[in-house]
Amino acid sequence: MQLDSKCPTGPIETRWDRHRFSLKLVNPANKRKHTIIVVGTGLAGGSAAATLAELGYNVKCFCFQDSPRRAHSIAAQGGINAAKNYRNDGDSVYRLFYDTVKGGDFRARESNVYRLAQISLNIIDQCVAQGVPFAREYSGYLDTRSFGGAQVARTFYARGQTGQQLLLGAYQALERQIGTGQVQMFPRTEMLELIVIDGRARGIVTRNLITGKVESHLADAVVLGTGGYGNVYYLSTNAKGSNATAIWRAHKRGALFGNPCFTQIHPTCIPVSGEYQSKLTLMSESLRNDGRVWVPAQKGDVRPASKIPENERDYYLERRYPSFGNLVPRDVASRNAKMVCDEGRGVGETGLAVYLDFRDAIQRLGKSVIQERYGNLFDMYDRIAGEDPYQVPMRIFPAIHYTMGGLWVDYNLMSNIPGLYVIGEANFSDHGANRLGASALMQGLADGYFVLPNTINDYIASTKLDKVDTSHAAVRGAEADVDAITKKLLGANGTRSVDSFHRELGKLMWEYCGMSRTADGLKRALGRIPELREQYWRDVKVLGNGDELNQSLEKAGRVADFFELAELMCLDALERNESCGGHFREEYQTSEGEAARDDDNFSYAAAWEFRGVGNHPELHKEPLTFEYVHPTQRSYK
Ligand SMILES: Cc1cc2nc3c(=O)[nH]c(=O)nc-3n(C[C@H](O)[C@H](O)[C@H](O)COP(=O)(O)OP(=O)(O)OC[C@H]3O[C@@H](n4cnc5c(N)ncnc54)[C@H](O)[C@@H]3O)c2cc1C
């Protein structure tokens, strides 16, 4: 299979403009003759659905929550990047581009990343126009702060609720279109299959989560903005409902899966506290603007933080990375936290935590300033950990947070299945092997407000789309597949709960395909996951039936997909004999414990083709070339 990224060539500054000009348009009067399905109402799906409707397309929009504004994007805390350079601190589109390519450890496309940096400027204008209440300085100008992997302050924020405020902006735009009838909204409706007719994406099969009714919806193009798959690890910072079913089922219908092993582990989460925990809580990266990360200098030092004198503390990030200090990128901060804990210098009861200390910032700025900047995060920590972070340092530990991998898409955000577009966290496009903080919101909104609404016209204008109806054999076949899975899950009638299997899978993934990976461990996981998957289908117990609200059934289908995806993630991690970004293979590291890339052999995006459950998938490679930011050993020293 020939992978065509459709990336434009020539000067990078003008690629997107020239490309846009080369794309065909659909005349406004003709747009209303076309229907586009958008699955997802997070920042990516919500912004796309609203914008496509504003352009005049008929949009059918789906989400599994009871309201579009409950999409997981609402949880985003820290901020959104944009190269506005309001602070005059040396930022530029080129610097954001440079930081992102380097931050992703040279495993992303330069053309995509440059476009993202350019569009970052429009996003802030768009959101301000919508009334998103970004934090402002006393003078009234928009305020910014710093996030990891950058030496400028380019992160716009709304306290610790940036995702919520941005989503309310997209949601009100969406609601307006629902009001005009241009968007037909289907909440509590889960996509369970992609319908492919004559090689093109023409619709989806859904289940109404309240009534259990299975239905097909047809359209001229399908857009997936269905979020990431971090919950394959069971414990993650993602919303409990986030899942991979939409993209996985599309993968099984032929969509290639890009870089599945590229997962992000966030360094600042509240540590795991017990076996029955089902969720991990993020403490935003913004806290590292003022919080200092440290552990005791001596192994086994169990004194409370306040009793450990200054000269017996190791501010290891500041020591090892003096230029970036506590604001090194997430992969680097996470690995270092693991390293000090492995040395026996971790804190707290389990020894699997490091301190994030605000003592100095409170002394320097006063409690009220810290409260104003991070008040809701401090309150959240206090409620969960039972400790007052104004008095004692927070204890934090890395946790699964984001997935850089996702369905493979070209520069137009179209997958290899014509008519199937994938946006936001669900695609693999812009972050390479590690995403910089505050760049996911930027990508989701860039895709939804600005990229897709330009590129999708070209497909609609240049494709002859025959009329199809639900009696088509491909529709019937997809519906039958949904029915078969439901029957199989309900019929297993085994002894173990869905959650118990999911938890076991998550532990395996965290141990062997988590923060660090080895060939031996990955092979062990690849031996165990198929066994567990088979056991799942034999022994899972799903209560209730398919014709009603049945959350156990919903979860069961999602976990079945996680099993298959987990195997692909391990295969991809095993295939990639190098370390890059969040993919840290212990065999490949520098003498200082940093990720050692192998550009000669692995400078490509992996795009996997499904070959049947239990069969070896086929690997296709999209070579990556770097004309502007030349690959070097990433250094944050
Ligand atoms: C705790 C937390 C804090 C974060 N903070 C930041 C931050 O400060 N800055 C930043 O840049 N990034 C942050 N991120 C990352 C960022 O929030 C996400 O990457 C981003 O919001 C994903 O947006 P999305 O639109 O792609 O998907 P989501 O917001 O996950 O939306 C997915 C949508 O798809 C729908 N859906 C999924 N599957 C189906 C299906 N099968 N059928 C029907 N509907 C379906 C869901 O209902 C939902 O509407 C954070 C992430 C977490 C977990």
Short mmCIF file of N, CA and C in Angstrom, two decimals, residues 307-448:
data_model
loop_
_atom_site.label_atom_id
_atom_site.label_comp_id
_atom_site.label_asym_id
_atom_site.label_seq_id
_atom_site.Cartn_x
_atom_site.Cartn_y
_atom_site.Cartn_z
N LYS A 307 10.74 18.42 57.68
CA LYS A 307 11.90 18.13 58.54
C LYS A 307 13.17 17.87 57.71
N ILE A 308 13.04 17.89 56.42
CA ILE A 308 14.22 17.63 55.58
C ILE A 308 14.85 18.97 55.19
N PRO A 309 16.04 19.25 55.70
CA PRO A 309 16.64 20.56 55.42
C PRO A 309 17.01 20.73 53.95
N GLU A 310 17.17 21.98 53.58
CA GLU A 310 17.41 22.34 52.19
C GLU A 310 18.56 21.54 51.57
N ASN A 311 19.65 21.42 52.31
CA ASN A 311 20.82 20.77 51.71
C ASN A 311 20.68 19.24 51.63
N GLU A 312 19.57 18.72 52.15
CA GLU A 312 19.35 17.27 52.02
C GLU A 312 18.20 16.97 51.05
N ARG A 313 17.86 17.97 50.25
CA ARG A 313 16.83 17.78 49.21
C ARG A 313 17.51 17.75 47.85
N ASP A 314 16.94 16.97 46.97
CA ASP A 314 17.47 16.92 45.60
C ASP A 314 16.40 17.45 44.64
N TYR A 315 16.59 18.68 44.19
CA TYR A 315 15.69 19.25 43.16
C TYR A 315 16.23 18.73 41.83
N TYR A 316 15.90 17.45 41.56
CA TYR A 316 16.64 16.75 40.51
C TYR A 316 16.41 17.31 39.11
N LEU A 317 15.24 17.88 38.84
CA LEU A 317 15.03 18.44 37.49
C LEU A 317 15.85 19.72 37.31
N GLU A 318 15.87 20.55 38.34
CA GLU A 318 16.67 21.78 38.27
C GLU A 318 18.16 21.44 38.17
N ARG A 319 18.55 20.37 38.89
CA ARG A 319 19.97 19.96 38.87
C ARG A 319 20.37 19.41 37.51
N ARG A 320 19.53 18.54 36.94
CA ARG A 320 19.92 17.86 35.70
C ARG A 320 19.65 18.69 34.45
N TYR A 321 18.64 19.56 34.53
CA TYR A 321 18.25 20.34 33.34
C TYR A 321 18.19 21.82 33.69
N PRO A 322 19.34 22.45 33.94
CA PRO A 322 19.30 23.83 34.43
C PRO A 322 18.56 24.80 33.50
N SER A 323 18.57 24.58 32.18
CA SER A 323 17.90 25.54 31.29
C SER A 323 16.39 25.49 31.43
N PHE A 324 15.83 24.30 31.47
CA PHE A 324 14.37 24.17 31.51
C PHE A 324 13.85 23.87 32.92
N GLY A 325 14.71 23.36 33.79
CA GLY A 325 14.35 23.11 35.18
C GLY A 325 13.09 22.26 35.31
N ASN A 326 12.14 22.75 36.12
CA ASN A 326 10.93 21.98 36.36
C ASN A 326 10.01 21.93 35.13
N LEU A 327 10.33 22.73 34.13
CA LEU A 327 9.48 22.75 32.93
C LEU A 327 10.08 21.98 31.77
N VAL A 328 10.75 20.89 32.07
CA VAL A 328 11.14 19.98 30.99
C VAL A 328 9.87 19.31 30.47
N PRO A 329 9.90 18.77 29.24
CA PRO A 329 8.70 18.11 28.73
C PRO A 329 8.28 16.90 29.58
N ARG A 330 7.07 16.46 29.32
CA ARG A 330 6.46 15.44 30.18
C ARG A 330 7.21 14.12 30.18
N ASP A 331 7.66 13.69 28.99
CA ASP A 331 8.36 12.40 28.95
C ASP A 331 9.62 12.45 29.80
N VAL A 332 10.33 13.57 29.74
CA VAL A 332 11.59 13.69 30.49
C VAL A 332 11.28 13.75 31.99
N ALA A 333 10.30 14.56 32.38
CA ALA A 333 9.97 14.68 33.80
C ALA A 333 9.47 13.34 34.36
N SER A 334 8.69 12.61 33.57
CA SER A 334 8.14 11.33 34.05
C SER A 334 9.26 10.31 34.25
N ARG A 335 10.14 10.23 33.27
CA ARG A 335 11.24 9.25 33.38
C ARG A 335 12.12 9.53 34.58
N ASN A 336 12.36 10.82 34.81
CA ASN A 336 13.21 11.18 35.95
C ASN A 336 12.53 10.85 37.28
N ALA A 337 11.21 11.02 37.33
CA ALA A 337 10.48 10.67 38.56
C ALA A 337 10.61 9.17 38.82
N LYS A 338 10.47 8.39 37.75
CA LYS A 338 10.58 6.93 37.89
C LYS A 338 12.00 6.58 38.36
N MET A 339 12.98 7.26 37.77
CA MET A 339 14.36 6.95 38.08
C MET A 339 14.65 7.16 39.58
N VAL A 340 14.21 8.32 40.13
CA VAL A 340 14.51 8.58 41.54
C VAL A 340 13.72 7.63 42.44
N CYS A 341 12.53 7.24 42.01
CA CYS A 341 11.76 6.28 42.82
C CYS A 341 12.42 4.90 42.75
N ASP A 342 12.90 4.52 41.56
CA ASP A 342 13.61 3.24 41.43
C ASP A 342 14.87 3.22 42.31
N GLU A 343 15.45 4.39 42.52
CA GLU A 343 16.65 4.47 43.38
C GLU A 343 16.30 4.38 44.86
N GLY A 344 15.01 4.33 45.17
CA GLY A 344 14.58 4.23 46.57
C GLY A 344 14.42 5.59 47.22
N ARG A 345 14.30 6.65 46.42
CA ARG A 345 14.18 7.99 47.01
C ARG A 345 12.77 8.55 46.89
N GLY A 346 11.84 7.68 46.47
CA GLY A 346 10.44 8.12 46.36
C GLY A 346 9.87 8.39 47.74
N VAL A 347 8.78 9.18 47.79
CA VAL A 347 8.20 9.57 49.08
C VAL A 347 6.79 8.98 49.24
N GLY A 348 6.23 9.20 50.42
CA GLY A 348 4.89 8.68 50.70
C GLY A 348 4.95 7.20 51.06
N GLU A 349 3.77 6.67 51.40
CA GLU A 349 3.71 5.28 51.91
C GLU A 349 4.25 4.26 50.93
N THR A 350 3.94 4.45 49.66
CA THR A 350 4.35 3.44 48.67
C THR A 350 5.77 3.69 48.13
N GLY A 351 6.30 4.87 48.36
CA GLY A 351 7.60 5.22 47.77
C GLY A 351 7.49 5.51 46.28
N LEU A 352 6.27 5.55 45.78
CA LEU A 352 6.06 5.85 44.36
C LEU A 352 5.46 7.24 44.23
N ALA A 353 6.23 8.23 44.65
CA ALA A 353 5.79 9.62 44.52
C ALA A 353 6.99 10.54 44.72
N VAL A 354 6.87 11.75 44.16
CA VAL A 354 7.88 12.78 44.41
C VAL A 354 7.13 14.02 44.88
N TYR A 355 7.86 14.97 45.46
CA TYR A 355 7.19 16.17 45.95
C TYR A 355 7.08 17.24 44.87
N LEU A 356 5.96 17.98 44.91
CA LEU A 356 5.80 19.19 44.11
C LEU A 356 5.50 20.27 45.14
N ASP A 357 6.48 21.14 45.37
CA ASP A 357 6.50 21.98 46.56
C ASP A 357 6.30 23.46 46.22
N PHE A 358 5.36 24.09 46.88
CA PHE A 358 5.05 25.50 46.60
C PHE A 358 5.56 26.42 47.70
N ARG A 359 6.32 25.86 48.64
CA ARG A 359 6.78 26.66 49.77
C ARG A 359 7.46 27.95 49.30
N ASP A 360 8.42 27.82 48.38
CA ASP A 360 9.19 29.00 47.96
C ASP A 360 8.32 30.00 47.21
N ALA A 361 7.39 29.46 46.38
CA ALA A 361 6.52 30.37 45.60
C ALA A 361 5.60 31.13 46.55
N ILE A 362 5.11 30.45 47.59
CA ILE A 362 4.21 31.13 48.54
C ILE A 362 4.99 32.21 49.29
N GLN A 363 6.25 31.87 49.66
CA GLN A 363 7.06 32.88 50.35
C GLN A 363 7.33 34.09 49.44
N ARG A 364 7.57 33.79 48.16
CA ARG A 364 7.95 34.85 47.23
C ARG A 364 6.74 35.71 46.82
N LEU A 365 5.62 35.05 46.53
CA LEU A 365 4.48 35.75 45.92
C LEU A 365 3.31 35.97 46.87
N GLY A 366 3.29 35.21 47.96
CA GLY A 366 2.16 35.28 48.89
C GLY A 366 1.11 34.24 48.52
N LYS A 367 0.39 33.76 49.55
CA LYS A 367 -0.58 32.69 49.34
C LYS A 367 -1.69 33.11 48.38
N SER A 368 -2.07 34.40 48.46
CA SER A 368 -3.23 34.81 47.65
C SER A 368 -2.93 34.71 46.15
N VAL A 369 -1.67 34.99 45.77
CA VAL A 369 -1.34 34.90 44.34
C VAL A 369 -1.42 33.44 43.90
N ILE A 370 -0.88 32.56 44.72
CA ILE A 370 -0.90 31.13 44.37
C ILE A 370 -2.36 30.64 44.31
N GLN A 371 -3.14 31.13 45.26
CA GLN A 371 -4.55 30.74 45.31
C GLN A 371 -5.28 31.20 44.03
N GLU A 372 -4.95 32.41 43.61
CA GLU A 372 -5.60 32.93 42.42
C GLU A 372 -5.21 32.11 41.19
N ARG A 373 -3.92 31.73 41.13
CA ARG A 373 -3.46 31.01 39.95
C ARG A 373 -3.96 29.56 39.90
N TYR A 374 -3.95 28.90 41.06
CA TYR A 374 -4.19 27.45 41.04
C TYR A 374 -5.23 27.00 42.06
N GLY A 375 -6.03 27.95 42.58
CA GLY A 375 -6.92 27.63 43.70
C GLY A 375 -7.71 26.34 43.51
N ASN A 376 -8.36 26.17 42.35
CA ASN A 376 -9.23 25.00 42.19
C ASN A 376 -8.42 23.71 42.17
N LEU A 377 -7.17 23.78 41.68
CA LEU A 377 -6.34 22.57 41.66
C LEU A 377 -5.90 22.20 43.08
N PHE A 378 -5.58 23.23 43.86
CA PHE A 378 -5.19 22.98 45.25
C PHE A 378 -6.36 22.37 46.04
N ASP A 379 -7.55 22.91 45.80
CA ASP A 379 -8.73 22.38 46.52
C ASP A 379 -8.97 20.92 46.12
N MET A 380 -8.80 20.65 44.83
CA MET A 380 -9.03 19.28 44.34
C MET A 380 -8.03 18.32 44.99
N TYR A 381 -6.78 18.76 45.06
CA TYR A 381 -5.75 17.91 45.68
C TYR A 381 -6.11 17.65 47.14
N ASP A 382 -6.50 18.70 47.82
CA ASP A 382 -6.83 18.58 49.24
C ASP A 382 -7.96 17.57 49.44
N ARG A 383 -8.98 17.67 48.59
CA ARG A 383 -10.13 16.77 48.74
C ARG A 383 -9.74 15.31 48.48
N ILE A 384 -8.85 15.09 47.53
CA ILE A 384 -8.51 13.71 47.17
C ILE A 384 -7.43 13.14 48.08
N ALA A 385 -6.39 13.94 48.33
CA ALA A 385 -5.26 13.41 49.08
C ALA A 385 -5.40 13.64 50.58
N GLY A 386 -6.32 14.52 50.98
CA GLY A 386 -6.52 14.79 52.41
C GLY A 386 -5.38 15.58 53.02
N GLU A 387 -4.63 16.31 52.20
CA GLU A 387 -3.54 17.14 52.72
C GLU A 387 -3.65 18.53 52.10
N ASP A 388 -3.25 19.54 52.88
CA ASP A 388 -3.36 20.92 52.40
C ASP A 388 -2.06 21.32 51.69
N PRO A 389 -2.12 21.45 50.36
CA PRO A 389 -0.87 21.72 49.63
C PRO A 389 -0.29 23.11 49.88
N TYR A 390 -1.06 24.00 50.56
CA TYR A 390 -0.46 25.28 50.96
C TYR A 390 0.50 25.06 52.13
N GLN A 391 0.28 23.94 52.85
CA GLN A 391 1.09 23.66 54.05
C GLN A 391 2.17 22.62 53.80
N VAL A 392 1.81 21.55 53.06
CA VAL A 392 2.78 20.47 52.80
C VAL A 392 2.87 20.26 51.29
N PRO A 393 4.04 19.81 50.80
CA PRO A 393 4.14 19.65 49.35
C PRO A 393 3.17 18.59 48.83
N MET A 394 2.71 18.79 47.59
CA MET A 394 1.89 17.76 46.95
C MET A 394 2.78 16.55 46.70
N ARG A 395 2.16 15.36 46.72
CA ARG A 395 2.88 14.15 46.27
C ARG A 395 2.32 13.81 44.90
N ILE A 396 3.22 13.64 43.96
CA ILE A 396 2.77 13.37 42.59
C ILE A 396 3.54 12.19 41.99
N PHE A 397 2.94 11.58 40.97
CA PHE A 397 3.60 10.47 40.28
C PHE A 397 3.05 10.41 38.85
N PRO A 398 3.87 9.93 37.91
CA PRO A 398 3.39 9.88 36.53
C PRO A 398 2.20 8.93 36.33
N ALA A 399 1.36 9.28 35.38
CA ALA A 399 0.21 8.43 35.03
C ALA A 399 -0.11 8.59 33.54
N ILE A 400 -0.75 7.58 33.00
CA ILE A 400 -1.15 7.63 31.59
C ILE A 400 -2.14 8.78 31.39
N HIS A 401 -1.91 9.53 30.31
CA HIS A 401 -2.66 10.78 30.17
C HIS A 401 -3.18 11.03 28.76
N TYR A 402 -2.41 10.68 27.75
CA TYR A 402 -2.75 11.11 26.39
C TYR A 402 -2.17 10.10 25.42
N THR A 403 -2.81 9.97 24.25
CA THR A 403 -2.25 9.06 23.26
C THR A 403 -1.92 9.84 21.98
N MET A 404 -0.64 9.83 21.65
CA MET A 404 -0.22 10.51 20.42
C MET A 404 -0.61 9.68 19.20
N GLY A 405 -0.66 8.36 19.38
CA GLY A 405 -1.08 7.49 18.29
C GLY A 405 -2.57 7.66 18.02
N GLY A 406 -3.01 7.12 16.90
CA GLY A 406 -4.43 7.20 16.53
C GLY A 406 -4.55 6.81 15.07
N LEU A 407 -5.70 7.01 14.49
CA LEU A 407 -5.83 6.62 13.09
C LEU A 407 -4.91 7.48 12.21
N TRP A 408 -4.28 6.83 11.25
CA TRP A 408 -3.39 7.52 10.32
C TRP A 408 -4.22 8.44 9.44
N VAL A 409 -3.77 9.68 9.28
CA VAL A 409 -4.45 10.61 8.37
C VAL A 409 -3.42 11.34 7.52
N ASP A 410 -3.85 11.81 6.36
CA ASP A 410 -2.95 12.61 5.52
C ASP A 410 -3.05 14.08 5.94
N TYR A 411 -2.41 14.94 5.20
CA TYR A 411 -2.38 16.37 5.53
C TYR A 411 -3.78 16.97 5.54
N ASN A 412 -4.71 16.34 4.79
CA ASN A 412 -6.10 16.82 4.76
C ASN A 412 -6.92 16.26 5.92
N LEU A 413 -6.29 15.48 6.79
CA LEU A 413 -6.93 14.81 7.93
C LEU A 413 -7.85 13.68 7.48
N MET A 414 -7.63 13.20 6.26
CA MET A 414 -8.42 12.06 5.78
C MET A 414 -7.61 10.78 5.99
N SER A 415 -8.29 9.74 6.45
CA SER A 415 -7.63 8.45 6.64
C SER A 415 -7.41 7.81 5.26
N ASN A 416 -6.89 6.62 5.25
CA ASN A 416 -6.71 5.94 3.95
C ASN A 416 -8.04 5.45 3.38
N ILE A 417 -9.12 5.50 4.18
CA ILE A 417 -10.45 5.19 3.63
C ILE A 417 -11.03 6.52 3.12
N PRO A 418 -11.21 6.67 1.81
CA PRO A 418 -11.74 7.93 1.30
C PRO A 418 -13.06 8.29 1.99
N GLY A 419 -13.16 9.55 2.38
CA GLY A 419 -14.39 10.01 3.04
C GLY A 419 -14.39 9.84 4.54
N LEU A 420 -13.36 9.19 5.10
CA LEU A 420 -13.28 9.07 6.56
C LEU A 420 -12.21 10.04 7.06
N TYR A 421 -12.64 11.03 7.81
CA TYR A 421 -11.73 12.03 8.38
C TYR A 421 -11.59 11.77 9.87
N VAL A 422 -10.41 12.05 10.40
CA VAL A 422 -10.18 11.82 11.83
C VAL A 422 -9.49 13.05 12.40
N ILE A 423 -10.05 13.59 13.49
CA ILE A 423 -9.54 14.86 14.02
C ILE A 423 -9.30 14.76 15.53
N GLY A 424 -8.53 15.71 16.06
CA GLY A 424 -8.29 15.75 17.50
C GLY A 424 -7.44 14.58 17.96
N GLU A 425 -7.62 14.18 19.21
CA GLU A 425 -6.77 13.15 19.79
C GLU A 425 -6.93 11.80 19.08
N ALA A 426 -8.04 11.63 18.36
CA ALA A 426 -8.29 10.35 17.71
C ALA A 426 -7.35 10.09 16.54
N ASN A 427 -6.72 11.13 16.00
CA ASN A 427 -5.77 10.87 14.92
C ASN A 427 -4.34 10.88 15.44
N PHE A 428 -3.40 10.59 14.58
CA PHE A 428 -2.00 10.44 15.04
C PHE A 428 -1.15 11.64 14.64
N SER A 429 -1.79 12.72 14.21
CA SER A 429 -1.09 13.61 13.29
C SER A 429 0.07 14.45 13.77
N ASP A 430 -0.06 15.23 14.81
CA ASP A 430 0.86 16.37 14.94
C ASP A 430 1.92 16.31 16.03
N HIS A 431 1.85 15.33 16.91
CA HIS A 431 2.69 15.43 18.11
C HIS A 431 3.87 14.48 18.13
N GLY A 432 4.00 13.64 17.13
CA GLY A 432 5.14 12.74 17.10
C GLY A 432 5.13 11.80 18.29
N ALA A 433 6.28 11.64 18.92
CA ALA A 433 6.41 10.65 19.98
C ALA A 433 6.14 11.22 21.37
N ASN A 434 5.89 12.52 21.45
CA ASN A 434 5.60 13.13 22.74
C ASN A 434 4.86 14.44 22.48
N ARG A 435 3.75 14.64 23.20
CA ARG A 435 3.02 15.89 23.01
C ARG A 435 3.44 16.90 24.07
N LEU A 436 3.70 18.13 23.65
CA LEU A 436 3.98 19.17 24.63
C LEU A 436 2.68 19.59 25.30
N GLY A 437 2.79 19.98 26.56
CA GLY A 437 1.62 20.41 27.31
C GLY A 437 0.92 21.56 26.59
N ALA A 438 -0.40 21.60 26.71
CA ALA A 438 -1.23 22.68 26.14
C ALA A 438 -1.29 22.65 24.62
N SER A 439 -0.86 21.55 24.02
CA SER A 439 -0.92 21.45 22.56
C SER A 439 -2.06 20.59 22.06
N ALA A 440 -2.74 19.85 22.95
CA ALA A 440 -3.84 19.01 22.49
C ALA A 440 -5.06 19.87 22.19
N LEU A 441 -5.33 20.82 23.06
CA LEU A 441 -6.48 21.71 22.83
C LEU A 441 -6.24 22.50 21.54
N MET A 442 -4.99 22.92 21.37
CA MET A 442 -4.63 23.66 20.16
C MET A 442 -4.90 22.79 18.92
N GLN A 443 -4.48 21.54 18.97
CA GLN A 443 -4.66 20.68 17.79
C GLN A 443 -6.14 20.38 17.53
N GLY A 444 -6.88 20.07 18.60
CA GLY A 444 -8.29 19.73 18.43
C GLY A 444 -9.04 20.89 17.77
N LEU A 445 -8.77 22.11 18.26
CA LEU A 445 -9.49 23.27 17.71
C LEU A 445 -8.96 23.65 16.34
N ALA A 446 -7.68 23.47 16.10
CA ALA A 446 -7.14 23.74 14.75
C ALA A 446 -7.82 22.81 13.76
N ASP A 447 -7.89 21.53 14.11
CA ASP A 447 -8.52 20.55 13.21
C ASP A 447 -9.98 20.91 12.95
N GLY A 448 -10.70 21.19 14.04
CA GLY A 448 -12.16 21.33 13.93
C GLY A 448 -12.61 22.66 13.35
#
